[in-house]
Coordinates of C-alpha atoms and ligand atoms in Angstrom, one line a residue:
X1 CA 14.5 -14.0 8.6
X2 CA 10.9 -14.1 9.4
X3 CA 8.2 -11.2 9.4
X4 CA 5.9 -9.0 12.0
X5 CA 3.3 -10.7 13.1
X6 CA -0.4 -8.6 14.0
X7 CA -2.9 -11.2 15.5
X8 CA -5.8 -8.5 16.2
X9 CA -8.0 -6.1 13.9
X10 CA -6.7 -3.4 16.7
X11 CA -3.0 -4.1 16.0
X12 CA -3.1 -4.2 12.5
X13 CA -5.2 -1.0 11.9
X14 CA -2.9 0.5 14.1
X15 CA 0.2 -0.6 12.1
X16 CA -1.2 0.6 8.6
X17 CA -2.3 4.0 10.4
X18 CA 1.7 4.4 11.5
X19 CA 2.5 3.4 8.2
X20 CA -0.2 6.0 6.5
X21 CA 1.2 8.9 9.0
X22 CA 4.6 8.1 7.7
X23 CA 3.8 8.1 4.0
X24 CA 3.6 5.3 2.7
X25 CA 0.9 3.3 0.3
X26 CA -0.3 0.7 1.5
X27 CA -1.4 -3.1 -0.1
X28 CA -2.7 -6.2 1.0
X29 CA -2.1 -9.7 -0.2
X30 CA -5.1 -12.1 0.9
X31 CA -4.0 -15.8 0.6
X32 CA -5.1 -18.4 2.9
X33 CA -1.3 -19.7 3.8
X34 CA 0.8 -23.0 2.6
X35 CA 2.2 -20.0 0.8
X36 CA 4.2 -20.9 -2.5
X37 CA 6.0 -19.0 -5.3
X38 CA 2.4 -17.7 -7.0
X39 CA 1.6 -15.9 -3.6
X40 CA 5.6 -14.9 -3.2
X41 CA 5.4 -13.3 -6.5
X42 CA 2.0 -11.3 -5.1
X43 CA 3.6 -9.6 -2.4
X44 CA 6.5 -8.9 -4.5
X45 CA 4.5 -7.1 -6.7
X46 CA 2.2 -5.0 -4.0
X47 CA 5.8 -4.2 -2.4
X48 CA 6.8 -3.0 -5.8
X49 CA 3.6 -0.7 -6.2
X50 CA 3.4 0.3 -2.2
X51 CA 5.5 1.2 0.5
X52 CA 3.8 -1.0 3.0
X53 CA 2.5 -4.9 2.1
X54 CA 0.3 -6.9 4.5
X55 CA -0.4 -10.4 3.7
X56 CA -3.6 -11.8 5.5
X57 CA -2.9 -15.1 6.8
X58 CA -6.1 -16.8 7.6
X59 CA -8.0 -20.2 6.4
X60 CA -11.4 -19.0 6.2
X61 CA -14.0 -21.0 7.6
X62 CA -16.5 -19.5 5.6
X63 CA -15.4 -20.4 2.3
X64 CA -15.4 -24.4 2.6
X65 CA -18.3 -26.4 2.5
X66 CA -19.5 -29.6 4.3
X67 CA -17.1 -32.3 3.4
X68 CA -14.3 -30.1 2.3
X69 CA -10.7 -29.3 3.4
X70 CA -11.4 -27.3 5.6
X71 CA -9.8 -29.2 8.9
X72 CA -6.8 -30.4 6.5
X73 CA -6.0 -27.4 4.7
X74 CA -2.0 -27.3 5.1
X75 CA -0.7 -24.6 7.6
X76 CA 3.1 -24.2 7.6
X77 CA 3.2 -20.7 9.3
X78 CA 6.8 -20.2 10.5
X79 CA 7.8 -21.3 6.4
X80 CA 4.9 -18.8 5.3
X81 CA 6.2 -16.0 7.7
X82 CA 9.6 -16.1 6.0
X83 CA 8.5 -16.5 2.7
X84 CA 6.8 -13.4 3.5
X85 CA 9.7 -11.5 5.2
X86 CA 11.9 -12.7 1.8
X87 CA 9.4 -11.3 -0.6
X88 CA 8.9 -7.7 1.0
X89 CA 5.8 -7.9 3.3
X90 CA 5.6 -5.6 5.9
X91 CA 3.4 -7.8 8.5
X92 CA 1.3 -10.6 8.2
X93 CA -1.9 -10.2 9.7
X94 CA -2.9 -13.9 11.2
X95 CA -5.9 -13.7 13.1
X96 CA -7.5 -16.3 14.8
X97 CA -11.3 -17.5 13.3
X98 CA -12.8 -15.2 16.8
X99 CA -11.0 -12.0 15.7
X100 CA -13.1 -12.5 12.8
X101 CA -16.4 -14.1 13.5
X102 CA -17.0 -13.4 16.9
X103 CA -19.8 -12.2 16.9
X104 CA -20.6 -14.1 13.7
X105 CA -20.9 -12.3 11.0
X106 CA -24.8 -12.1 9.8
X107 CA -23.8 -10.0 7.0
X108 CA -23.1 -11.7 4.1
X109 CA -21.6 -10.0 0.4
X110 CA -22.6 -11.9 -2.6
X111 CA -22.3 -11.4 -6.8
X112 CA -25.2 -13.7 -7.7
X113 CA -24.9 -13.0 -11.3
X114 CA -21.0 -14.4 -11.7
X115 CA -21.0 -17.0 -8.4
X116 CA -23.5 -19.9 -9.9
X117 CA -21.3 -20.5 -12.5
X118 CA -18.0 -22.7 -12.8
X119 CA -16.3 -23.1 -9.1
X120 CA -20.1 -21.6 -7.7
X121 CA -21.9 -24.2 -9.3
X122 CA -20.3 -27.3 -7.3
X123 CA -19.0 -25.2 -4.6
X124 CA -22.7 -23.6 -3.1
X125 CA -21.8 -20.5 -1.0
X126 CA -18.1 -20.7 -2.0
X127 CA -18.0 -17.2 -3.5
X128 CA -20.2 -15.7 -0.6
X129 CA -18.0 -16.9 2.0
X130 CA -14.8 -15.1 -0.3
X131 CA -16.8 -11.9 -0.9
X132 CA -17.3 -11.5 2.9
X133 CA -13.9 -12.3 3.8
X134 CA -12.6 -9.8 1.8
X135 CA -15.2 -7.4 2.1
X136 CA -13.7 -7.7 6.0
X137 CA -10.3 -7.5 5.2
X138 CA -10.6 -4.5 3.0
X139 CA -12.3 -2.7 5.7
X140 CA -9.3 -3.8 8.0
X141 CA -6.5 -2.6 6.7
X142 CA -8.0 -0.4 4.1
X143 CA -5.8 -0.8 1.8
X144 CA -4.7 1.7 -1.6
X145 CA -4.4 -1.7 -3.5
X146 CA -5.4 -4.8 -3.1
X147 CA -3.6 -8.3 -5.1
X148 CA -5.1 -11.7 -7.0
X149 CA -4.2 -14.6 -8.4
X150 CA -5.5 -15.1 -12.3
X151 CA -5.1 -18.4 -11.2
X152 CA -8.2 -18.0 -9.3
X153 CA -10.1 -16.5 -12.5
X154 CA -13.2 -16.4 -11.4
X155 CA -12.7 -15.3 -8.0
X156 CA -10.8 -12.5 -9.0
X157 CA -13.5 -11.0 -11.6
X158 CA -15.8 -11.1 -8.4
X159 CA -13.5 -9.4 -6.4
X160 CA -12.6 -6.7 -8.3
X161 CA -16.8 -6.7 -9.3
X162 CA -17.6 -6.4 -5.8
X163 CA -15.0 -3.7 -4.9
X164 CA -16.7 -1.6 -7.8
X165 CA -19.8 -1.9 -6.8
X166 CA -19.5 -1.2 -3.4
X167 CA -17.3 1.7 -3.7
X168 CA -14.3 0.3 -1.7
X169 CA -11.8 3.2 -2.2
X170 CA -9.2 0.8 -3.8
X171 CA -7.7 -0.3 -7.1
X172 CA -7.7 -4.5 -7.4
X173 CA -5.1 -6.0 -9.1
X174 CA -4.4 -9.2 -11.0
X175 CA -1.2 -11.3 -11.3
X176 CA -0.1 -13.6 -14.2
X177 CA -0.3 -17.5 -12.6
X178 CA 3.0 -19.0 -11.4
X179 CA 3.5 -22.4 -12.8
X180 CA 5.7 -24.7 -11.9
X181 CA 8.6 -25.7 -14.9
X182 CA 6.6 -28.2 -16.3
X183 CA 3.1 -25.9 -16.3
X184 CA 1.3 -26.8 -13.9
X185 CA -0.3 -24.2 -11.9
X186 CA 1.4 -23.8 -8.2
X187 CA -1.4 -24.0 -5.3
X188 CA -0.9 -25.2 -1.6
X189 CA -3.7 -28.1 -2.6
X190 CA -1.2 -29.5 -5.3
X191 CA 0.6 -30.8 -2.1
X192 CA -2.5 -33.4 -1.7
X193 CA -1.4 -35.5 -5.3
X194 CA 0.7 -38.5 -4.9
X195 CA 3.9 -38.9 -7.3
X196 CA 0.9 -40.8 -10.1
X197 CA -1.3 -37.6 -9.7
X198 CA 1.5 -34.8 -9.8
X199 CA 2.6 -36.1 -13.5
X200 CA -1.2 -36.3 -14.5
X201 CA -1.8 -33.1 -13.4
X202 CA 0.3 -31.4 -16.5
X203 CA -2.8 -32.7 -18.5
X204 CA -4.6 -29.5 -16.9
X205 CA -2.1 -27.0 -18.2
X206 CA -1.4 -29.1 -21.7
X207 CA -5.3 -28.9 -22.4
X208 CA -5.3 -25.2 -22.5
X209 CA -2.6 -24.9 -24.4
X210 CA -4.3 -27.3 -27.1
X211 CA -7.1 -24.8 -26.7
X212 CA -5.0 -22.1 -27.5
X213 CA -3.9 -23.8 -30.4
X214 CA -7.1 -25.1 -32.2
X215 CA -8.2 -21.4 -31.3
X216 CA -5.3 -20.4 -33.6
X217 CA -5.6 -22.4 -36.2
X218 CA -9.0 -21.6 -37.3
X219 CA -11.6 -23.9 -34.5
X220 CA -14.7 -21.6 -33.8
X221 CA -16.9 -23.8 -31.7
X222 CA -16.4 -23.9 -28.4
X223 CA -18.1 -27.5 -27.8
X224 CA -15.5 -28.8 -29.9
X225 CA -12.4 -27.0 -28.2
X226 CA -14.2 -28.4 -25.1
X227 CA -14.8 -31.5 -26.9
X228 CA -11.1 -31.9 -27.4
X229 CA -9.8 -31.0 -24.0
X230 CA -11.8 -33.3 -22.8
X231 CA -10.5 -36.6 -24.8
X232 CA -6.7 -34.9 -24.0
X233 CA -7.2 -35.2 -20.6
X234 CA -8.7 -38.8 -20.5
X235 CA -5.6 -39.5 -22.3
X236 CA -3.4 -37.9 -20.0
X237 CA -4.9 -37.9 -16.4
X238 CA -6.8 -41.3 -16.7
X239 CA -7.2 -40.7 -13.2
X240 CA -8.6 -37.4 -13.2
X241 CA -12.6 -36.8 -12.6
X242 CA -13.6 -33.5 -14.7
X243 CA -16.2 -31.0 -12.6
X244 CA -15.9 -28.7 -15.7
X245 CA -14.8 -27.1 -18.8
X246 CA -16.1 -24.0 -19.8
X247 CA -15.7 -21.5 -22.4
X248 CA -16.9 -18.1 -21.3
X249 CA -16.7 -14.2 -22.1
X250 CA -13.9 -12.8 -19.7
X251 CA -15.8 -10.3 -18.2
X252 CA -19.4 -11.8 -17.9
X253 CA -18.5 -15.5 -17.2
X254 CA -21.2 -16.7 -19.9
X255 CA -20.4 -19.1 -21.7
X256 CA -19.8 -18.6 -25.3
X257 CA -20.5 -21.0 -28.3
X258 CA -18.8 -19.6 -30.9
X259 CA -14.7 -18.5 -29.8
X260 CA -15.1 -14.9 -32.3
X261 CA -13.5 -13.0 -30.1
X262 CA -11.1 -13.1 -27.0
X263 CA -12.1 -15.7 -24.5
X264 CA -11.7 -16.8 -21.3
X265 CA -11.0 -21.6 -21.1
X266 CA -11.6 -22.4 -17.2
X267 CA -11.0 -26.2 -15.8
X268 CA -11.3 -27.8 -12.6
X269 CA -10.3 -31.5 -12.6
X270 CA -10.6 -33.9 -9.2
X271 CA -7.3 -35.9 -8.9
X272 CA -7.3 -37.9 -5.5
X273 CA -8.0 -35.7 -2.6
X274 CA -6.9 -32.5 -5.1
X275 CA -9.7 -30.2 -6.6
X276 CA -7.5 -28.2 -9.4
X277 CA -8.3 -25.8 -11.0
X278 CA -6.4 -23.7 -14.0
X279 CA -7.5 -21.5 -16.6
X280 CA -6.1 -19.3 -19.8
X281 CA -7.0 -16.4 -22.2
X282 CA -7.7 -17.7 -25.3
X283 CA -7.5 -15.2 -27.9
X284 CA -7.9 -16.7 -31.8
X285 CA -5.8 -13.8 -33.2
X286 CA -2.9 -14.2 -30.7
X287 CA -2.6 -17.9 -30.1
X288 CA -1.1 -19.6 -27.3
X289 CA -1.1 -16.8 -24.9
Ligands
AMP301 P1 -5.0 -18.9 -1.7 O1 -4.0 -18.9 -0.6 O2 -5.1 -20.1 -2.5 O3 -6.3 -18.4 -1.2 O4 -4.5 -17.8 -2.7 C1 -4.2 -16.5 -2.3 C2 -3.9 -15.6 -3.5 O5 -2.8 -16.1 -4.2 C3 -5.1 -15.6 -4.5 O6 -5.3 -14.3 -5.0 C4 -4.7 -16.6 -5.5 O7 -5.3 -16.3 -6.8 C5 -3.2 -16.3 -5.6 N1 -2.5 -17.5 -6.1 C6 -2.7 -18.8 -5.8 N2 -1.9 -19.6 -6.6 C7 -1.3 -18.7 -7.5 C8 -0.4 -18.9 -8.6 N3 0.0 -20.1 -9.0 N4 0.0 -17.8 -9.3 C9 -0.4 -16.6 -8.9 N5 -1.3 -16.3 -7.9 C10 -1.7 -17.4 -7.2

């Protein structure tokens, strides 16, 4: 079983048109490929919403910075074009980097206010390069609805920022984060740990869940929640190097000091070659969510 394949903007506007003039809704999925069960459960979810689901295919330049993965990204495109065809997508739209930065694109959409911050912050022009991506996508396929990760926390709060602000006719939506059975969050990059690094990289899960639980039982400040994530995860991932771990309002991304009312925890932890990153909703008045 595999799934249509559109290679050009032409060919995939003129796909969702016969797809508008026949009635249906229409979704799109971005994901950059090496797709797992967290992106599976996407497109299920825009094919339960809309009649027609395109997942965008494409490991955007523009998003990786000097030094990253960009060259060694994992691409596994006949496994992602059945994983697509299994979980409802109508066509995956895989264009090369030309179809979408030839001419390059001089144009570039940014949320200052919520991109220095956490991922921003160590990744400069990370959240520039996603806004622009997507930005070009929407206007693409022009979708009704457009699906996230919460995985990608911050990203996502962009996103759906930037498609308010700029009017994009379309409702963005956020999935719960697919773990694997042990907690860990799924992500193509968790292919990068060795057998050592997979089993210390529970630690990143099992320190939001300690969150969750001094949050519940009474722990107001922050720092200390922090604090205490911190010494679980030198425990656990001896190996791991923290970039951060922040305490912030959901909405705003600042951080907060004193964990009053519902709260997002964010991580991102270097193991090996790995940069992961997890997150959870810490609410002191419903534990452990
Ligand atoms: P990526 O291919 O990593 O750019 O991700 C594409 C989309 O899949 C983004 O919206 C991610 O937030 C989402 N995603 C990645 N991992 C997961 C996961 N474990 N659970 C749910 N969504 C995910």
């Amino acid at each position: 079983m595999t799934c249509p394949v559109s290679e050009t903007i032409a060919d995939i506007r003129a796909r969702v048109a016969r797809s508008r003039a026949d009635g249906l809704s229409v979704a799109l999925v971005p994901t950059m490929g090496a797709l797992h069960a967290g992106h599976e459960s996407l497109i299920r979810a825009a094919r339960e919403r809309c009649g027609f689901v395109v997942v965008s295919i494409f490991v955007n330049p523009t998003q990786f910075g000097p030094g990253e993965d960009y060259a060694s990204y994992p691409r596994s495109p006949e496994a992602d074009l059945e994983a697509c065809a299994r979980s409802g997508a109508a066509v995956a739209f895989m264009p090369q980097p030309a179809e979408m930065y030839d001419p390059p694109s001089l144009t570039v959409v940014s949320v200052p206010s919520l991109s220095g911050t956490l991922c921003g912050a160590s990744r400069p022009g990370h959240f520039e390069g996603v806004c622009t991506v997507v930005a070009k996508l929407f206007n693409i396929v022009q979708p009704d609805q457009a699906l996230f990760g919460a995985k990608d926390y911050q990203q996502a709060t962009i996103l759906r920022r930037m498609a308010g602000d700029l009017n994009f006719p379309l409702e963005v939506v956020v999935c719960p984060t697919v773990r694997e059975t042990d907690g860990l969050a799924m992500s193509s990059r968790n292919r990068y740990l060795s057998g050592g690094q997979r089993a210390q990289a529970v630690a990143l899960h099992e320190s939001l869940l300690l969150a969750g639980r001094l949050a519940g039982q009474g722990e107001r400040s922050a720092g200390r929640i922090a604090q205490a994530m911190r010494e679980h995860l030198a425990r656990r991932a001896p190996d791991g190097r923290i970039d951060y771990i922040q305490i912030v309002d959901p909405d705003s991304l600042a951080d907060v000091d004193t964990v009053d009312r519902p709260v997002q925890v964010l991580l991102a932890v270097r193991l090996g070659r790995a940069r992961l990153i997890d997150n959870m909703r810490v609410d002191a008045a419903r534990p452990d969510r």
